[in-house]
Amino acid sequence: MKTVLIGVGQAGGKVTSSLVEFDHDMGFNSVRGALAVNSATADLQSLPIDTVLVGQDRVKGHGVGGDNELGAEVMQSDAGEVLSALDGRITAEAEAIVIVAGLGGGTGSGGAPVLAKELSRVYDVPVYALGILPGRGEGAMYQVNAGRSLKTLAREADATILIDNDAWHSSGESLEEGFDSINRSIARRVGLLFASGENVEGVGESVVDTSEVINTLRSGGVAAIGYASAEADDDPDTNVNVVTSVTRNALLTGTSLPNATTADSALLVVAGKPDRISRKGVERARKWLEEETGSMQVRGGDFPLDSERLASLVLLGGVERSARLEEFMQQAKEAREEAQRQEQGREDADKLFQNDDLDNLL
C-alpha cells in the first residue's frame, strides 16, 4: 500500500519519523512521502523528515500550549501552506494519505481533523488517520482534548486507526522510554500493514493487496490493529498451531485498543517465509476471527517476509463499540465536566471580588 504520511504535532512527527525509518530499514518502499507539521519550531528541528511550521503569525513558533481550539485555528489559517508542501509528494501512485497525530496535545488534536477535511476535499484517494490516545496518567487536559478531537477526526477521515498509549507501555519504563517504545511498536505494526501487498521476498500463495486493506476500512469510523509473532518451524504442517496461536494473541492481547474484539470487518495478514506459512493454519485463524469478531467480512492472506518468525497482523474495522473506547470517552466526559466546574468556580470568585458591596471592606 503506497502511502504518503503527514505527522501533525509533536507525537505525530515522531511516529511518522519512526514509520519512515522502519519502512526504509525493511526495504518495503511503501512510504512514498512524509511531512511533519507543527506550530512549535523546537519540535520540528530534530526530525529527519521535511517539515512545515504553521501558526507563526499567531504563536511565533512557540506552539499552542495544549489549546486544541487554537491548534485548529492555526491549521485552518495555514492549510494552504501544508497543501503546497505536499504538492508533488502525492502523485498518481499514492494509494492512501495517512495523517498521524497524538490526540491529547494542541496542534495534533486540533489540527488533524482540519487537515483531514482539506485533504479529502482535494484528493480522491482515501485519507486515513492514525490517532494516538493519551494514557490514563497523562492529565485531564489531554483526556478532554482527545475526546473532542476523536469525534471530529472520525467524522472527517475515511477511517481512524486508534493506538492506546497504555496498550503497549511496559511497566518500569520512564515516560520518555515508554514513548520511544510505543513509537517503535506502532512503526512495526502499522509499517507491516502498509507494506501488505508489496512483495519483498518470495511469492506467497494468497498475498494480501491494497484493496483488501481499503475494503476492511471502508465502513469508516474507528479501527484497531493487533500484532503477535512466534518462532516458526521449517515444516508448514507444524506451523498450523503457530499461526492460530499468534492470531489469537494478536487479537486478545496485542491490539492497539485493548478489548476491541467486536468489529464490522477484519483483515488477517500472516507474515513469514512462504514455505513455512500453513494455509490450513491461515484458514483456521481466519474462521476463528469470524467467530470472535462477529463479522462475516473477514479477509485473510499472507505477506512474504524473510524472517525466522511467523507474525499475525489483525486489522479491525468498525470497533466503536469496544469497552476501552467507551471507557475512554467516559473519562474524557468526566474530565471536561470537572474542568467546567473549576472554571465556574474561578468565575464566581472573580464576581465576588468585583461586587460593589465589598468596596468598603477592601
Short mmCIF file of C-alpha atoms in Angstrom, two decimals:
data_model
loop_
_atom_site.label_atom_id
_atom_site.label_comp_id
_atom_site.label_asym_id
_atom_site.label_seq_id
_atom_site.Cartn_x
_atom_site.Cartn_y
_atom_site.Cartn_z
CA MET A 1 0.00 0.00 0.00
CA LYS A 2 1.76 3.12 -1.22
CA THR A 3 1.18 5.86 1.31
CA VAL A 4 2.05 9.48 2.00
CA LEU A 5 2.40 10.27 5.71
CA ILE A 6 1.69 13.60 7.42
CA GLY A 7 2.65 13.87 11.08
CA VAL A 8 0.77 16.63 12.93
CA GLY A 9 2.01 17.83 16.31
CA GLN A 10 4.89 16.55 18.41
CA ALA A 11 3.77 12.92 18.73
CA GLY A 12 2.64 12.83 15.10
CA GLY A 13 6.04 13.99 13.87
CA LYS A 14 7.94 11.43 15.94
CA VAL A 15 5.72 8.49 14.98
CA THR A 16 5.87 9.48 11.32
CA SER A 17 9.68 9.54 11.50
CA SER A 18 9.64 6.07 13.10
CA LEU A 19 7.39 4.77 10.32
CA VAL A 20 9.68 6.19 7.63
CA GLU A 21 12.73 4.64 9.33
CA PHE A 22 11.06 1.21 9.68
CA ASP A 23 9.89 1.23 6.06
CA HIS A 24 13.41 2.11 4.86
CA ASP A 25 15.18 -0.42 7.09
CA MET A 26 12.85 -3.23 5.99
CA GLY A 27 13.14 -2.28 2.31
CA PHE A 28 9.36 -2.14 1.87
CA ASN A 29 9.25 1.16 -0.04
CA SER A 30 5.57 1.60 0.79
CA VAL A 31 6.04 5.11 2.23
CA ARG A 32 6.33 7.39 -0.80
CA GLY A 33 6.47 10.72 1.01
CA ALA A 34 6.46 12.15 4.54
CA LEU A 35 5.93 15.56 6.08
CA ALA A 36 5.80 16.83 9.67
CA VAL A 37 3.57 19.78 10.58
CA ASN A 38 3.71 21.65 13.88
CA SER A 39 3.22 25.05 15.50
CA ALA A 40 6.35 24.67 17.66
CA THR A 41 9.72 25.22 15.98
CA ALA A 42 11.61 23.20 18.61
CA ASP A 43 9.55 20.06 17.94
CA LEU A 44 10.40 20.16 14.23
CA GLN A 45 14.14 20.74 14.47
CA SER A 46 15.21 17.20 15.41
CA LEU A 47 13.05 15.39 12.86
CA PRO A 48 14.79 13.69 9.89
CA ILE A 49 11.89 14.43 7.50
CA ASP A 50 10.66 17.58 5.77
CA THR A 51 8.71 19.97 7.97
CA VAL A 52 6.18 22.81 7.83
CA LEU A 53 5.69 25.38 10.61
CA VAL A 54 2.09 26.59 11.00
CA GLY A 55 0.66 29.42 13.08
CA GLN A 56 3.78 31.55 13.02
CA ASP A 57 1.77 34.78 12.95
CA ARG A 58 -0.27 33.67 15.99
CA VAL A 59 2.10 31.77 18.26
CA LYS A 60 5.52 32.78 16.86
CA GLY A 61 6.80 29.20 16.70
CA HIS A 62 6.16 28.54 20.41
CA GLY A 63 3.28 26.07 20.00
CA VAL A 64 -0.34 26.36 21.07
CA GLY A 65 0.19 25.24 24.68
CA GLY A 66 -2.24 22.33 24.56
CA ASP A 67 -5.09 24.53 23.30
CA ASN A 68 -6.63 22.39 20.60
CA GLU A 69 -9.12 25.10 19.55
CA LEU A 70 -6.14 27.33 18.78
CA GLY A 71 -4.49 24.33 17.09
CA ALA A 72 -7.50 24.00 14.79
CA GLU A 73 -7.48 27.73 14.03
CA VAL A 74 -3.80 27.90 13.03
CA MET A 75 -4.16 24.79 10.87
CA GLN A 76 -7.19 26.28 9.15
CA SER A 77 -5.31 29.51 8.50
CA ASP A 78 -2.20 27.80 7.15
CA ALA A 79 -3.74 24.75 5.44
CA GLY A 80 -2.74 26.24 2.10
CA GLU A 81 0.94 26.14 3.09
CA VAL A 82 0.65 22.48 4.07
CA LEU A 83 -1.09 21.59 0.80
CA SER A 84 1.61 23.47 -1.13
CA ALA A 85 4.32 21.47 0.67
CA LEU A 86 2.51 18.25 -0.29
CA ASP A 87 2.34 19.23 -3.94
CA GLY A 88 4.47 16.75 -5.87
CA ARG A 89 4.57 14.24 -2.99
CA ILE A 90 1.05 12.92 -3.50
CA THR A 91 1.40 11.51 -7.00
CA ALA A 92 -0.77 9.15 -9.04
CA GLU A 93 0.91 6.12 -7.47
CA ALA A 94 -0.19 7.10 -3.94
CA GLU A 95 -2.98 4.79 -2.74
CA ALA A 96 -3.70 6.48 0.58
CA ILE A 97 -2.84 9.52 2.68
CA VAL A 98 -2.30 8.90 6.40
CA ILE A 99 -2.43 11.69 8.98
CA VAL A 100 -0.57 10.75 12.17
CA ALA A 101 -1.34 12.66 15.36
CA GLY A 102 -1.36 12.43 19.12
CA LEU A 103 -4.90 13.30 20.16
CA GLY A 104 -4.05 14.73 23.58
CA GLY A 105 -1.96 17.77 22.68
CA GLY A 106 -2.96 21.01 21.00
CA THR A 107 -1.62 21.08 17.44
CA GLY A 108 -2.23 17.39 16.71
CA SER A 109 -5.69 17.08 18.24
CA GLY A 110 -6.90 20.39 16.84
CA GLY A 111 -5.11 20.38 13.50
CA ALA A 112 -5.53 16.75 12.36
CA PRO A 113 -9.32 16.91 11.77
CA VAL A 114 -8.95 20.22 9.90
CA LEU A 115 -6.24 18.77 7.68
CA ALA A 116 -8.23 15.57 7.05
CA LYS A 117 -11.16 17.63 5.81
CA GLU A 118 -8.95 19.73 3.49
CA LEU A 119 -7.15 16.70 2.05
CA SER A 120 -10.43 14.83 1.43
CA ARG A 121 -11.66 17.86 -0.48
CA VAL A 122 -8.57 17.97 -2.74
CA TYR A 123 -7.58 14.31 -3.28
CA ASP A 124 -9.54 11.25 -4.45
CA VAL A 125 -7.51 8.65 -2.52
CA PRO A 126 -8.62 7.58 0.98
CA VAL A 127 -7.49 9.85 3.82
CA TYR A 128 -6.88 7.78 6.95
CA ALA A 129 -5.88 8.93 10.40
CA LEU A 130 -3.59 7.22 12.89
CA GLY A 131 -4.65 8.68 16.22
CA ILE A 132 -2.79 8.12 19.50
CA LEU A 133 -4.87 8.26 22.66
CA PRO A 134 -3.21 9.67 25.81
CA GLY A 135 -2.57 7.25 28.66
CA ARG A 136 -4.70 7.27 31.80
CA GLY A 137 -2.00 9.09 33.74
CA GLU A 138 -1.31 11.90 31.27
CA GLY A 139 -3.65 14.50 32.77
CA ALA A 140 -7.20 15.75 32.41
CA MET A 141 -6.47 18.30 29.68
CA TYR A 142 -5.14 15.56 27.40
CA GLN A 143 -8.23 13.42 28.02
CA VAL A 144 -10.55 16.32 27.19
CA ASN A 145 -8.60 17.21 24.03
CA ALA A 146 -8.58 13.62 22.82
CA GLY A 147 -12.29 13.08 23.43
CA ARG A 148 -13.16 16.21 21.49
CA SER A 149 -10.66 15.51 18.71
CA LEU A 150 -11.60 11.87 18.21
CA LYS A 151 -15.24 12.65 17.47
CA THR A 152 -14.27 15.18 14.81
CA LEU A 153 -11.42 13.14 13.34
CA ALA A 154 -13.54 10.01 12.98
CA ARG A 155 -16.05 12.09 11.03
CA GLU A 156 -13.56 13.79 8.71
CA ALA A 157 -11.19 10.87 7.96
CA ASP A 158 -12.19 7.83 5.91
CA ALA A 159 -11.17 5.71 8.92
CA THR A 160 -9.22 6.35 12.12
CA ILE A 161 -6.84 3.67 13.44
CA LEU A 162 -6.56 4.21 17.19
CA ILE A 163 -3.50 3.49 19.28
CA ASP A 164 -3.98 3.49 23.06
CA ASN A 165 -0.77 4.66 24.73
CA ASP A 166 -1.48 2.32 27.64
CA ALA A 167 -1.72 -0.73 25.36
CA TRP A 168 1.98 -1.03 24.54
CA HIS A 169 3.58 0.71 27.52
CA SER A 170 5.79 -1.64 29.53
CA SER A 171 5.93 -1.35 33.31
CA GLY A 172 9.19 0.04 34.69
CA GLU A 173 9.82 2.30 31.71
CA SER A 174 10.28 6.03 32.17
CA LEU A 175 7.84 8.30 30.34
CA GLU A 176 10.37 9.06 27.60
CA GLU A 177 11.43 5.42 27.28
CA GLY A 178 7.78 4.44 27.16
CA PHE A 179 7.01 6.83 24.30
CA ASP A 180 10.05 5.64 22.33
CA SER A 181 8.99 2.02 22.84
CA ILE A 182 5.41 2.81 21.80
CA ASN A 183 6.66 4.60 18.67
CA ARG A 184 8.67 1.54 17.66
CA SER A 185 5.67 -0.72 18.31
CA ILE A 186 3.46 1.48 16.17
CA ALA A 187 6.04 1.55 13.38
CA ARG A 188 6.36 -2.26 13.34
CA ARG A 189 2.63 -2.93 13.24
CA VAL A 190 1.43 -0.11 11.01
CA GLY A 191 4.52 -0.42 8.80
CA LEU A 192 3.70 -4.07 8.12
CA LEU A 193 0.11 -3.13 7.34
CA PHE A 194 1.19 -0.50 4.81
CA ALA A 195 3.64 -2.94 3.26
CA SER A 196 1.00 -5.63 2.72
CA GLY A 197 0.89 -6.46 -0.96
CA GLU A 198 4.46 -5.24 -1.56
CA ASN A 199 6.26 -8.49 -2.40
CA VAL A 200 9.57 -8.33 -0.58
CA GLU A 201 10.89 -11.87 -0.56
CA GLY A 202 9.42 -14.91 -2.28
CA VAL A 203 5.93 -15.49 -3.65
CA GLY A 204 3.01 -16.13 -1.35
CA GLU A 205 0.02 -18.32 -2.15
CA SER A 206 -2.59 -15.68 -1.32
CA VAL A 207 -0.89 -12.33 -0.95
CA VAL A 208 -2.86 -9.50 0.65
CA ASP A 209 -3.13 -6.44 -1.56
CA THR A 210 -4.08 -2.81 -1.05
CA SER A 211 -7.74 -3.28 -1.98
CA GLU A 212 -8.25 -5.62 0.98
CA VAL A 213 -6.89 -3.03 3.40
CA ILE A 214 -9.14 -0.36 1.87
CA ASN A 215 -12.20 -2.65 1.93
CA THR A 216 -11.60 -3.55 5.58
CA LEU A 217 -11.57 0.15 6.47
CA ARG A 218 -14.45 1.05 4.14
CA SER A 219 -17.04 1.18 6.93
CA GLY A 220 -15.16 4.17 8.34
CA GLY A 221 -15.25 5.16 11.99
CA VAL A 222 -12.70 3.71 14.39
CA ALA A 223 -10.28 0.88 13.59
CA ALA A 224 -7.67 -1.00 15.61
CA ILE A 225 -4.65 -3.12 14.82
CA GLY A 226 -3.25 -6.19 16.58
CA TYR A 227 0.07 -8.00 16.28
CA ALA A 228 1.89 -11.03 17.66
CA SER A 229 4.74 -13.28 16.48
CA ALA A 230 6.47 -16.54 17.37
CA GLU A 231 9.33 -18.75 16.21
CA ALA A 232 8.45 -20.76 13.09
CA ASP A 233 9.24 -24.38 12.33
CA ASP A 234 10.70 -25.43 8.96
CA ASP A 235 7.66 -27.68 8.40
CA PRO A 236 4.47 -25.72 7.49
CA ASP A 237 2.28 -28.53 8.88
CA THR A 238 3.86 -27.98 12.28
CA ASN A 239 3.09 -24.28 11.96
CA VAL A 240 -0.70 -24.77 11.83
CA ASN A 241 -0.85 -24.24 15.58
CA VAL A 242 1.71 -21.43 15.44
CA VAL A 243 -0.45 -19.42 13.03
CA THR A 244 -3.63 -19.93 15.05
CA SER A 245 -1.84 -19.16 18.32
CA VAL A 246 -0.23 -15.91 17.19
CA THR A 247 -3.55 -14.80 15.66
CA ARG A 248 -5.30 -15.34 18.99
CA ASN A 249 -2.57 -13.41 20.78
CA ALA A 250 -2.72 -10.59 18.22
CA LEU A 251 -6.43 -10.09 18.85
CA LEU A 252 -6.77 -10.90 22.54
CA THR A 253 -3.56 -9.41 23.98
CA GLY A 254 -1.81 -7.42 21.26
CA THR A 255 -4.32 -4.91 19.93
CA SER A 256 -3.80 -1.16 19.81
CA LEU A 257 -7.20 -0.76 21.52
CA PRO A 258 -7.43 -3.30 24.37
CA ASN A 259 -10.55 -5.48 24.45
CA ALA A 260 -11.60 -4.36 20.98
CA THR A 261 -12.76 -7.71 19.61
CA THR A 262 -16.21 -6.97 18.17
CA ALA A 263 -15.81 -5.44 14.71
CA ASP A 264 -17.68 -4.78 11.48
CA SER A 265 -14.83 -6.19 9.37
CA ALA A 266 -11.36 -7.65 9.79
CA LEU A 267 -8.22 -8.47 7.84
CA LEU A 268 -5.72 -11.17 8.83
CA VAL A 269 -2.19 -10.91 7.42
CA VAL A 270 0.20 -13.76 8.23
CA ALA A 271 3.81 -12.73 7.55
CA GLY A 272 6.79 -15.02 7.20
CA LYS A 273 8.68 -17.22 4.78
CA PRO A 274 6.17 -18.52 2.20
CA ASP A 275 7.27 -22.15 2.56
CA ARG A 276 6.63 -22.01 6.31
CA ILE A 277 3.16 -20.44 6.24
CA SER A 278 0.48 -23.08 6.72
CA ARG A 279 -2.55 -22.47 4.50
CA LYS A 280 -4.60 -24.66 6.83
CA GLY A 281 -3.43 -22.52 9.75
CA VAL A 282 -4.35 -19.28 7.97
CA GLU A 283 -7.85 -20.55 7.15
CA ARG A 284 -8.42 -21.81 10.69
CA ALA A 285 -7.25 -18.49 12.10
CA ARG A 286 -9.49 -16.57 9.71
CA LYS A 287 -12.56 -18.62 10.73
CA TRP A 288 -11.70 -18.10 14.40
CA LEU A 289 -11.57 -14.35 13.74
CA GLU A 290 -15.04 -14.51 12.21
CA GLU A 291 -16.40 -16.14 15.35
CA GLU A 292 -14.55 -13.85 17.75
CA THR A 293 -15.34 -10.55 16.00
CA GLY A 294 -18.89 -11.45 14.97
CA SER A 295 -18.12 -10.28 11.44
CA MET A 296 -18.72 -12.13 8.19
CA GLN A 297 -16.34 -9.75 6.42
CA VAL A 298 -13.02 -11.29 7.49
CA ARG A 299 -10.38 -11.30 4.79
CA GLY A 300 -7.15 -13.23 5.03
CA GLY A 301 -3.87 -13.72 3.22
CA ASP A 302 -0.12 -13.84 3.62
CA PHE A 303 2.79 -11.47 3.31
CA PRO A 304 6.12 -12.98 2.14
CA LEU A 305 8.82 -11.87 4.57
CA ASP A 306 12.32 -13.19 5.11
CA SER A 307 12.12 -13.94 8.83
CA GLU A 308 12.64 -16.88 11.16
CA ARG A 309 9.36 -15.97 12.84
CA LEU A 310 5.72 -16.06 11.83
CA ALA A 311 3.65 -12.99 12.63
CA SER A 312 -0.08 -12.31 12.58
CA LEU A 313 -1.32 -8.82 11.91
CA VAL A 314 -5.03 -8.22 12.51
CA LEU A 315 -6.77 -5.08 11.26
CA LEU A 316 -10.22 -4.46 12.74
CA GLY A 317 -12.67 -2.05 11.14
CA GLY A 318 -15.65 -0.54 12.98
CA VAL A 319 -14.69 -1.06 16.64
CA GLU A 320 -16.65 1.89 18.04
CA ARG A 321 -18.45 -0.47 20.46
CA SER A 322 -15.26 -1.56 22.26
CA ALA A 323 -15.24 -1.37 26.05
CA ARG A 324 -11.95 0.52 26.13
CA LEU A 325 -13.24 3.22 23.79
CA GLU A 326 -16.43 3.63 25.81
CA GLU A 327 -14.31 3.85 28.98
CA PHE A 328 -12.06 6.47 27.42
CA MET A 329 -14.94 8.64 26.21
CA GLN A 330 -16.47 8.49 29.70
CA GLN A 331 -13.15 9.59 31.21
CA ALA A 332 -12.95 12.44 28.72
CA LYS A 333 -16.50 13.50 29.59
CA GLU A 334 -15.78 13.47 33.33
CA ALA A 335 -12.56 15.42 32.82
CA ARG A 336 -14.41 18.02 30.76
CA GLU A 337 -17.13 18.39 33.41
CA GLU A 338 -14.51 18.79 36.14
CA ALA A 339 -12.71 21.45 34.10
CA GLN A 340 -16.02 23.29 33.63
CA ARG A 341 -16.70 23.17 37.39
CA GLN A 342 -13.26 24.61 38.12
CA GLU A 343 -13.77 27.34 35.54
CA GLN A 344 -17.16 28.19 37.05
CA GLY A 345 -15.53 28.38 40.49
CA ARG A 346 -12.94 30.86 39.23
CA GLU A 347 -15.66 32.98 37.58
CA ASP A 348 -17.69 33.02 40.81
CA ALA A 349 -14.62 34.12 42.75
CA ASP A 350 -13.96 36.92 40.25
CA LYS A 351 -17.58 38.10 40.52
CA LEU A 352 -17.33 38.08 44.31
CA PHE A 353 -14.39 40.46 44.33
CA GLN A 354 -16.00 42.68 41.69
CA ASN A 355 -19.14 43.16 43.81
CA ASP A 356 -19.74 46.83 44.79
CA ASP A 357 -21.00 45.71 48.21
CA LEU A 358 -17.43 44.72 49.12
CA ASP A 359 -15.89 48.07 48.31
CA ASN A 360 -16.00 49.21 51.97
CA LEU A 361 -14.24 46.05 53.09
CA LEU A 362 -11.31 46.32 50.68
#
